[in-house]
Coordinates of N, CA and C in Angstrom, one line a residue:
M66 N 0.8 -1.2 0.3 CA -0.2 0.0 0.2 C 0.9 1.4 0.4
T67 N 0.3 2.2 -1.2 CA 1.0 3.8 -0.7 C 0.5 4.3 -0.3
Y68 N 1.4 5.8 0.7 CA 0.8 6.5 1.5 C 0.9 8.2 0.7
Q69 N 0.0 8.5 0.6 CA 0.5 10.4 0.6 C 1.2 11.0 1.9
V70 N 2.2 11.5 0.9 CA 3.2 12.4 1.7 C 2.9 13.4 2.0
Y71 N 3.1 13.9 2.8 CA 2.8 15.4 3.3 C 4.4 16.3 3.9
K72 N 3.6 17.4 4.2 CA 4.9 18.0 4.9 C 5.0 18.3 6.8
A73 N 5.3 18.3 7.0 CA 5.5 18.2 8.7 C 5.1 19.2 9.4
I74 N 5.1 20.5 8.3 CA 3.8 21.8 8.4 C 2.3 21.6 8.6
D75 N 2.0 20.8 7.7 CA 0.9 20.4 7.2 C 0.3 19.2 8.6
V76 N 0.9 18.3 8.8 CA 0.8 17.7 10.1 C 0.8 18.5 11.6
A77 N 1.8 19.7 11.6 CA 1.3 21.0 12.5 C 0.3 21.1 12.7
D78 N -0.5 21.7 11.3 CA -1.6 22.6 10.9 C -2.4 21.8 11.6
A79 N -2.9 20.3 11.0 CA -3.6 19.7 11.5 C -4.1 19.6 13.4
L80 N -3.0 19.3 13.9 CA -2.8 19.7 15.4 C -3.1 21.1 16.1
V81 N -2.6 22.1 15.4 CA -3.3 23.0 16.1 C -4.5 23.4 15.5
R82 N -5.2 22.8 14.8 CA -6.3 23.1 14.7 C -7.5 22.2 15.3
L83 N -7.0 21.2 15.9 CA -7.9 20.4 16.3 C -7.8 21.2 18.0
A84 N -6.1 21.4 18.3 CA -6.2 22.2 19.8 C -7.0 23.4 19.8
L85 N -6.5 23.9 19.0 CA -8.1 25.6 19.0 C -9.1 25.0 18.7
A86 N -9.6 23.8 18.3 CA -11.4 23.4 18.5 C -11.6 23.3 20.0
D87 N -10.6 22.3 20.3 CA -10.7 22.0 21.9 C -10.6 23.6 22.9
K88 N -9.8 24.6 22.3 CA -9.7 25.7 23.0 C -8.4 25.2 24.2
K89 N -7.9 24.6 23.9 CA -6.3 24.1 24.1 C -5.4 24.7 23.7
P90 N -4.7 25.8 23.1 CA -4.0 25.8 22.0 C -2.4 25.6 22.6
L91 N -1.6 25.3 21.3 CA 0.0 24.7 21.2 C 0.9 25.8 21.4
T92 N 2.3 25.0 21.9 CA 3.2 26.0 21.8 C 3.7 25.7 20.9
N93 N 5.2 26.0 20.3 CA 6.0 25.5 19.1 C 6.5 24.6 19.9
L94 N 7.1 24.6 20.9 CA 7.7 23.2 21.5 C 6.7 22.1 21.4
K95 N 5.3 22.4 22.1 CA 4.5 20.9 22.4 C 3.9 20.7 20.7
V96 N 3.7 21.4 19.5 CA 3.7 21.1 18.7 C 4.9 20.8 17.8
Q97 N 6.3 20.9 18.1 CA 7.1 19.9 17.6 C 7.3 17.8 18.4
K98 N 7.0 18.3 19.5 CA 7.1 16.7 20.4 C 5.7 16.1 19.4
L99 N 4.7 16.9 19.4 CA 3.4 16.1 19.3 C 3.5 15.5 17.7
T100 N 4.0 16.8 16.6 CA 4.2 16.3 15.1 C 5.6 15.0 15.5
Y101 N 6.6 15.2 15.4 CA 7.0 14.2 15.9 C 6.4 12.5 16.3
L102 N 5.8 12.8 17.3 CA 4.9 11.4 17.7 C 4.2 11.0 16.6
V103 N 3.3 11.4 16.0 CA 2.6 11.3 14.7 C 3.6 10.7 13.8
Y104 N 4.9 11.6 13.6 CA 5.9 10.6 12.2 C 5.6 9.6 13.0
G105 N 6.5 9.3 14.1 CA 7.1 8.2 14.5 C 6.0 6.9 14.8
C106 N 5.1 7.3 15.2 CA 3.7 5.9 15.5 C 3.6 6.0 13.8
W107 N 3.4 6.4 12.9 CA 3.0 6.5 11.8 C 4.3 5.6 11.0
L108 N 5.6 5.9 11.0 CA 6.6 5.3 10.4 C 6.6 3.5 11.0
G109 N 6.1 3.4 12.5 CA 5.9 2.4 13.2 C 5.1 1.0 12.7
F110 N 3.8 1.9 12.1 CA 2.7 1.2 12.0 C 2.7 0.9 10.5
T111 N 3.3 1.9 9.7 CA 2.9 1.8 7.7 C 4.3 1.6 7.7
N112 N 5.4 2.0 8.1 CA 6.3 1.4 7.3 C 6.9 2.6 6.8
F113 N 6.0 3.9 6.4 CA 6.1 4.6 5.8 C 6.2 6.1 6.5
Q114 N 7.5 6.8 6.2 CA 7.1 8.4 6.4 C 6.1 9.5 5.9
M115 N 5.4 9.7 7.0 CA 4.2 10.3 6.6 C 4.6 12.2 6.3
F116 N 6.0 12.5 6.4 CA 6.7 13.1 6.0 C 7.8 13.5 5.9
Q117 N 8.9 13.7 4.9 CA 10.2 13.8 4.9 C 10.8 14.7 5.0
D118 N 10.2 15.5 5.8 CA 11.2 16.8 6.9 C 11.9 15.9 7.5
R119 N 13.5 16.8 7.8 CA 14.9 16.1 8.4 C 14.4 16.3 10.0
V120 N 14.8 15.0 10.8 CA 14.2 15.5 12.3 C 15.8 14.8 12.6
E121 N 16.0 16.2 13.7 CA 17.3 15.7 14.3 C 17.2 16.1 16.0
A122 N 18.0 15.8 16.2 CA 18.6 15.6 17.7 C 19.2 16.9 18.6
W123 N 17.9 17.3 18.9 CA 18.3 18.9 20.1 C 18.1 18.9 21.4
K124 N 18.6 19.9 22.1 CA 19.0 19.6 23.5 C 17.1 19.2 24.5
Y125 N 16.5 19.7 23.5 CA 15.1 19.6 24.1 C 14.0 18.4 23.3
G126 N 14.6 17.9 22.7 CA 14.2 16.5 21.7 C 14.8 16.6 20.4
P127 N 13.6 15.7 19.6 CA 13.3 15.4 18.6 C 12.7 17.1 18.0
V128 N 13.6 18.0 16.9 CA 12.9 18.4 16.7 C 13.3 18.8 14.6
I129 N 11.8 19.4 13.9 CA 11.9 19.4 12.8 C 12.3 20.5 11.9
P130 N 13.7 20.6 11.9 CA 14.5 22.2 11.6 C 13.3 23.1 10.7
V131 N 12.8 22.5 9.6 CA 12.2 23.6 8.6 C 11.0 23.7 9.8
L132 N 9.8 23.0 10.6 CA 8.7 23.4 11.2 C 9.5 24.5 12.5
Y133 N 10.3 24.0 13.0 CA 10.8 24.9 14.3 C 10.9 26.7 13.9
N134 N 11.8 26.5 12.6 CA 11.7 28.1 11.5 C 10.9 28.9 11.3
Q135 N 9.5 27.5 10.8 CA 8.1 28.5 10.6 C 7.5 28.7 11.3
L136 N 7.7 28.0 12.8 CA 7.0 28.9 13.9 C 7.3 29.4 14.6
A137 N 8.6 30.0 14.7 CA 9.9 30.6 15.2 C 9.2 31.9 15.4
R138 N 8.9 32.6 14.8 CA 7.7 33.6 15.1 C 7.0 33.7 16.5
Y139 N 6.4 32.6 16.8 CA 5.8 32.5 17.7 C 6.3 32.5 19.3
G140 N 7.4 32.0 19.0 CA 8.3 32.0 20.5 C 7.7 30.9 21.8
A141 N 7.6 31.5 22.5 CA 7.2 30.5 23.6 C 5.5 30.3 23.6
N142 N 4.9 31.5 23.1 CA 3.7 31.8 23.3 C 2.7 31.1 22.5
F143 N 1.7 31.0 22.3 CA 0.5 30.3 22.2 C 0.2 30.3 20.8
I144 N 0.1 29.4 20.1 CA -0.5 29.4 18.6 C -1.9 29.8 18.4
Q145 N -2.2 30.7 18.0 CA -3.7 30.9 18.2 C -4.3 31.2 17.3
E146 N -3.5 30.3 15.7 CA -4.7 30.5 14.6 C -3.8 29.4 13.7
P147 N -4.8 28.9 13.0 CA -4.2 27.9 11.9 C -3.1 28.4 11.7
I148 N -2.1 27.5 11.6 CA -0.3 27.7 10.3 C -1.3 28.4 9.2
L149 N -2.0 27.2 8.1 CA -2.2 27.2 7.1 C -3.4 28.0 6.7
E150 N -3.4 27.9 5.5 CA -5.1 28.8 5.0 C -5.9 27.6 4.8
K151 N -5.2 26.7 4.1 CA -6.2 25.5 3.9 C -5.3 24.3 4.7
N152 N -5.7 23.1 4.7 CA -5.1 21.7 5.5 C -5.4 20.7 5.0
P153 N -4.1 20.3 3.6 CA -4.6 19.3 2.9 C -4.5 17.8 3.3
I154 N -4.7 17.6 4.8 CA -4.7 16.0 4.9 C -6.5 16.2 5.1
P155 N -6.7 15.1 4.1 CA -8.2 14.6 4.3 C -9.0 14.4 5.8
K156 N -9.8 14.6 6.1 CA -10.0 14.4 7.5 C -10.8 13.0 7.4
D157 N -10.6 12.5 6.4 CA -11.4 11.0 6.5 C -10.3 10.1 6.4
S158 N -8.8 10.7 6.2 CA -7.6 9.5 5.7 C -7.5 9.2 7.1
E159 N -6.8 7.7 6.6 CA -5.9 7.1 8.3 C -5.0 8.1 8.4
E160 N -4.1 9.2 8.0 CA -3.5 9.8 8.3 C -3.9 11.0 9.3
Y161 N -5.1 11.5 8.8 CA -5.5 12.4 9.7 C -6.2 11.8 11.2
Q162 N -6.6 10.4 11.0 CA -7.0 9.6 12.0 C -6.3 9.5 13.1
L163 N -4.9 9.3 12.7 CA -3.8 9.1 13.8 C -3.4 10.2 13.9
I164 N -3.6 11.2 13.4 CA -3.1 13.2 14.1 C -4.3 12.9 15.0
H165 N -5.5 12.9 14.5 CA -6.4 12.9 15.8 C -6.0 12.3 17.2
D166 N -5.8 10.9 16.7 CA -5.7 9.7 18.3 C -4.4 10.6 19.1
I167 N -3.1 10.2 18.1 CA -2.2 11.3 19.1 C -2.5 12.3 19.8
Y168 N -2.9 13.6 19.2 CA -3.7 15.0 19.4 C -4.3 14.5 21.0
N169 N -5.5 13.4 20.9 CA -6.2 13.2 22.0 C -5.4 12.8 22.8
E170 N -4.6 11.3 22.6 CA -3.7 10.6 23.6 C -3.2 11.9 24.4
F171 N -2.3 13.0 23.8 CA -1.3 13.7 24.5 C -1.6 15.2 24.9
K172 N -2.6 15.6 24.8 CA -3.1 16.9 24.7 C -2.9 17.8 26.0
D173 N -3.0 16.8 27.0 CA -3.7 17.0 28.7 C -2.0 17.1 29.5
L174 N -0.7 16.0 28.4 CA 0.5 16.9 28.9 C 1.0 18.2 28.5
K175 N 1.9 18.0 29.4 CA 2.6 19.7 29.2 C 3.5 19.4 28.1
A176 N 4.5 20.8 27.7 CA 4.9 20.5 26.5 C 6.5 20.1 27.5
W177 N 6.6 20.0 28.7 CA 8.1 19.4 29.3 C 8.0 18.1 29.5
Q178 N 6.5 17.7 29.6 CA 6.3 16.0 29.6 C 6.4 15.2 28.6
L179 N 6.0 16.2 27.4 CA 6.8 15.5 26.0 C 8.0 15.9 26.1
V180 N 8.6 16.8 26.3 CA 10.5 16.3 26.1 C 10.7 15.1 26.9
Y181 N 10.2 14.9 28.1 CA 10.5 13.6 28.6 C 10.6 12.3 28.4
L182 N 9.2 12.5 27.1 CA 8.7 11.5 26.6 C 10.0 10.9 25.6
T183 N 10.2 12.1 25.0 CA 11.2 11.7 23.7 C 12.5 11.6 24.2
H184 N 12.7 11.9 25.7 CA 14.4 11.7 25.8 C 14.7 10.3 26.9
Q185 N 13.4 9.2 26.2 CA 13.4 7.7 27.1 C 14.9 7.4 26.6
K186 N 15.3 6.3 27.6 CA 16.2 5.6 27.8 C 16.1 4.7 26.4
G187 N 16.7 4.6 25.2 CA 16.5 3.4 23.8 C 16.3 4.2 22.7
S188 N 15.5 5.8 23.3 CA 15.0 6.5 22.3 C 15.9 7.1 21.1
P189 N 15.2 6.9 19.8 CA 15.9 7.6 18.4 C 16.4 9.1 19.1
W190 N 15.6 9.8 19.8 CA 16.5 10.8 20.7 C 17.9 10.7 21.2
H191 N 17.7 9.4 22.1 CA 18.8 9.1 23.3 C 19.9 8.7 22.4
Q192 N 19.6 8.0 21.5 CA 20.8 7.2 20.4 C 21.6 7.9 19.5
T193 N 20.7 9.0 19.6 CA 21.2 10.3 18.6 C 22.2 11.4 18.7
H194 N 21.7 11.7 20.2 CA 21.9 12.7 20.9 C 23.7 12.9 21.7
T195 N 24.3 14.2 21.4 CA 24.9 14.1 21.7 C 25.2 15.5 22.6
P196 N 26.0 16.1 23.9 CA 25.9 17.3 24.4 C 26.4 18.4 23.0
E197 N 27.7 18.0 22.5 CA 28.7 19.0 21.6 C 28.1 19.0 20.6
T198 N 26.9 18.1 20.0 CA 26.0 18.4 18.8 C 25.4 18.7 18.8
K199 N 25.0 20.1 17.9 CA 23.3 20.1 17.8 C 22.9 19.6 16.8
G200 N 21.9 19.0 16.4 CA 21.4 18.8 14.8 C 21.8 17.1 14.1
S201 N 22.2 16.6 14.8 CA 22.4 15.1 14.6 C 21.4 14.8 14.0
I202 N 21.0 14.4 12.5 CA 20.1 13.9 12.2 C 19.1 12.1 12.7
I203 N 18.1 12.0 13.0 CA 17.6 11.2 13.8 C 16.8 10.3 12.6
S204 N 17.4 9.3 12.4 CA 17.4 8.4 11.2 C 15.7 7.6 11.0
P205 N 15.4 8.1 10.0 CA 14.1 7.6 9.5 C 14.0 6.0 10.7
D206 N 14.6 5.3 9.7 CA 15.0 3.4 10.3 C 14.6 3.6 12.0
L207 N 15.8 4.4 12.6 CA 15.8 4.6 13.9 C 14.3 4.6 14.3
V208 N 14.0 5.6 13.7 CA 12.5 5.8 14.4 C 11.3 5.1 14.0
R209 N 11.3 4.3 12.8 CA 10.3 3.1 12.3 C 11.0 2.0 13.2
D210 N 11.5 1.3 13.9 CA 12.4 0.7 14.6 C 12.3 0.8 16.1
Y211 N 12.4 1.8 16.4 CA 11.5 2.1 18.1 C 10.0 1.7 18.1
Y212 N 9.6 2.6 17.4 CA 7.8 2.7 17.2 C 7.5 1.8 16.7
K213 N 8.0 0.3 16.3 CA 7.1 -0.2 16.2 C 7.6 -1.5 16.7
N214 N 8.8 -1.4 17.8 CA 8.5 -1.8 18.7 C 7.9 -1.6 19.7
L215 N 8.0 -0.5 19.9 CA 7.2 0.3 21.0 C 5.6 -0.1 21.0
L216 N 5.2 -0.2 19.7 CA 3.7 -0.2 19.4 C 3.2 -1.6 19.5
S217 N 4.2 -2.9 19.4 CA 3.9 -3.7 19.1 C 3.9 -4.3 21.0
D218 N 4.6 -4.0 21.7 CA 5.3 -4.2 23.1 C 3.9 -3.9 24.2
P219 N 3.2 -5.2 24.2 CA 1.9 -4.9 25.3 C 2.3 -4.7 26.6
H220 N 3.5 -4.4 26.9 CA 4.0 -4.3 28.3 C 4.4 -2.9 28.5
D221 N 4.3 -1.8 27.4 CA 4.7 -0.9 27.8 C 4.0 0.3 27.7

């Protein structure tokens, strides 16, 4: 089966729209973490990348630099409006369903809790990050294998 490839900003916009409808706006940091979780879970379930934007290991966890730059104008403030004029991810798609599920699962966690979650020992970030190097690329294969294992282990 083949899937549509989107951009990280498309996933982020879908998350922001869900949060705004829920009256729980997101910050850039929280959008980064939720977008990464969508990316990881989708890779783990399907073996396909929902988006091909580069993911890097930064101090506060996995970051999609192109998304970070697009949202930098918000600083640490809440994103109070949709990012895109129109979101290209159909609401009846499997991709959107996963985005919706990830949002619902993690919406009540604080951004720092999501940072902690992505810093777990053995995680792709943990395996890639070194304190002296900012921006090491987190391999999609590493993300896929980690989430495939995480999603198939009934004890986690």
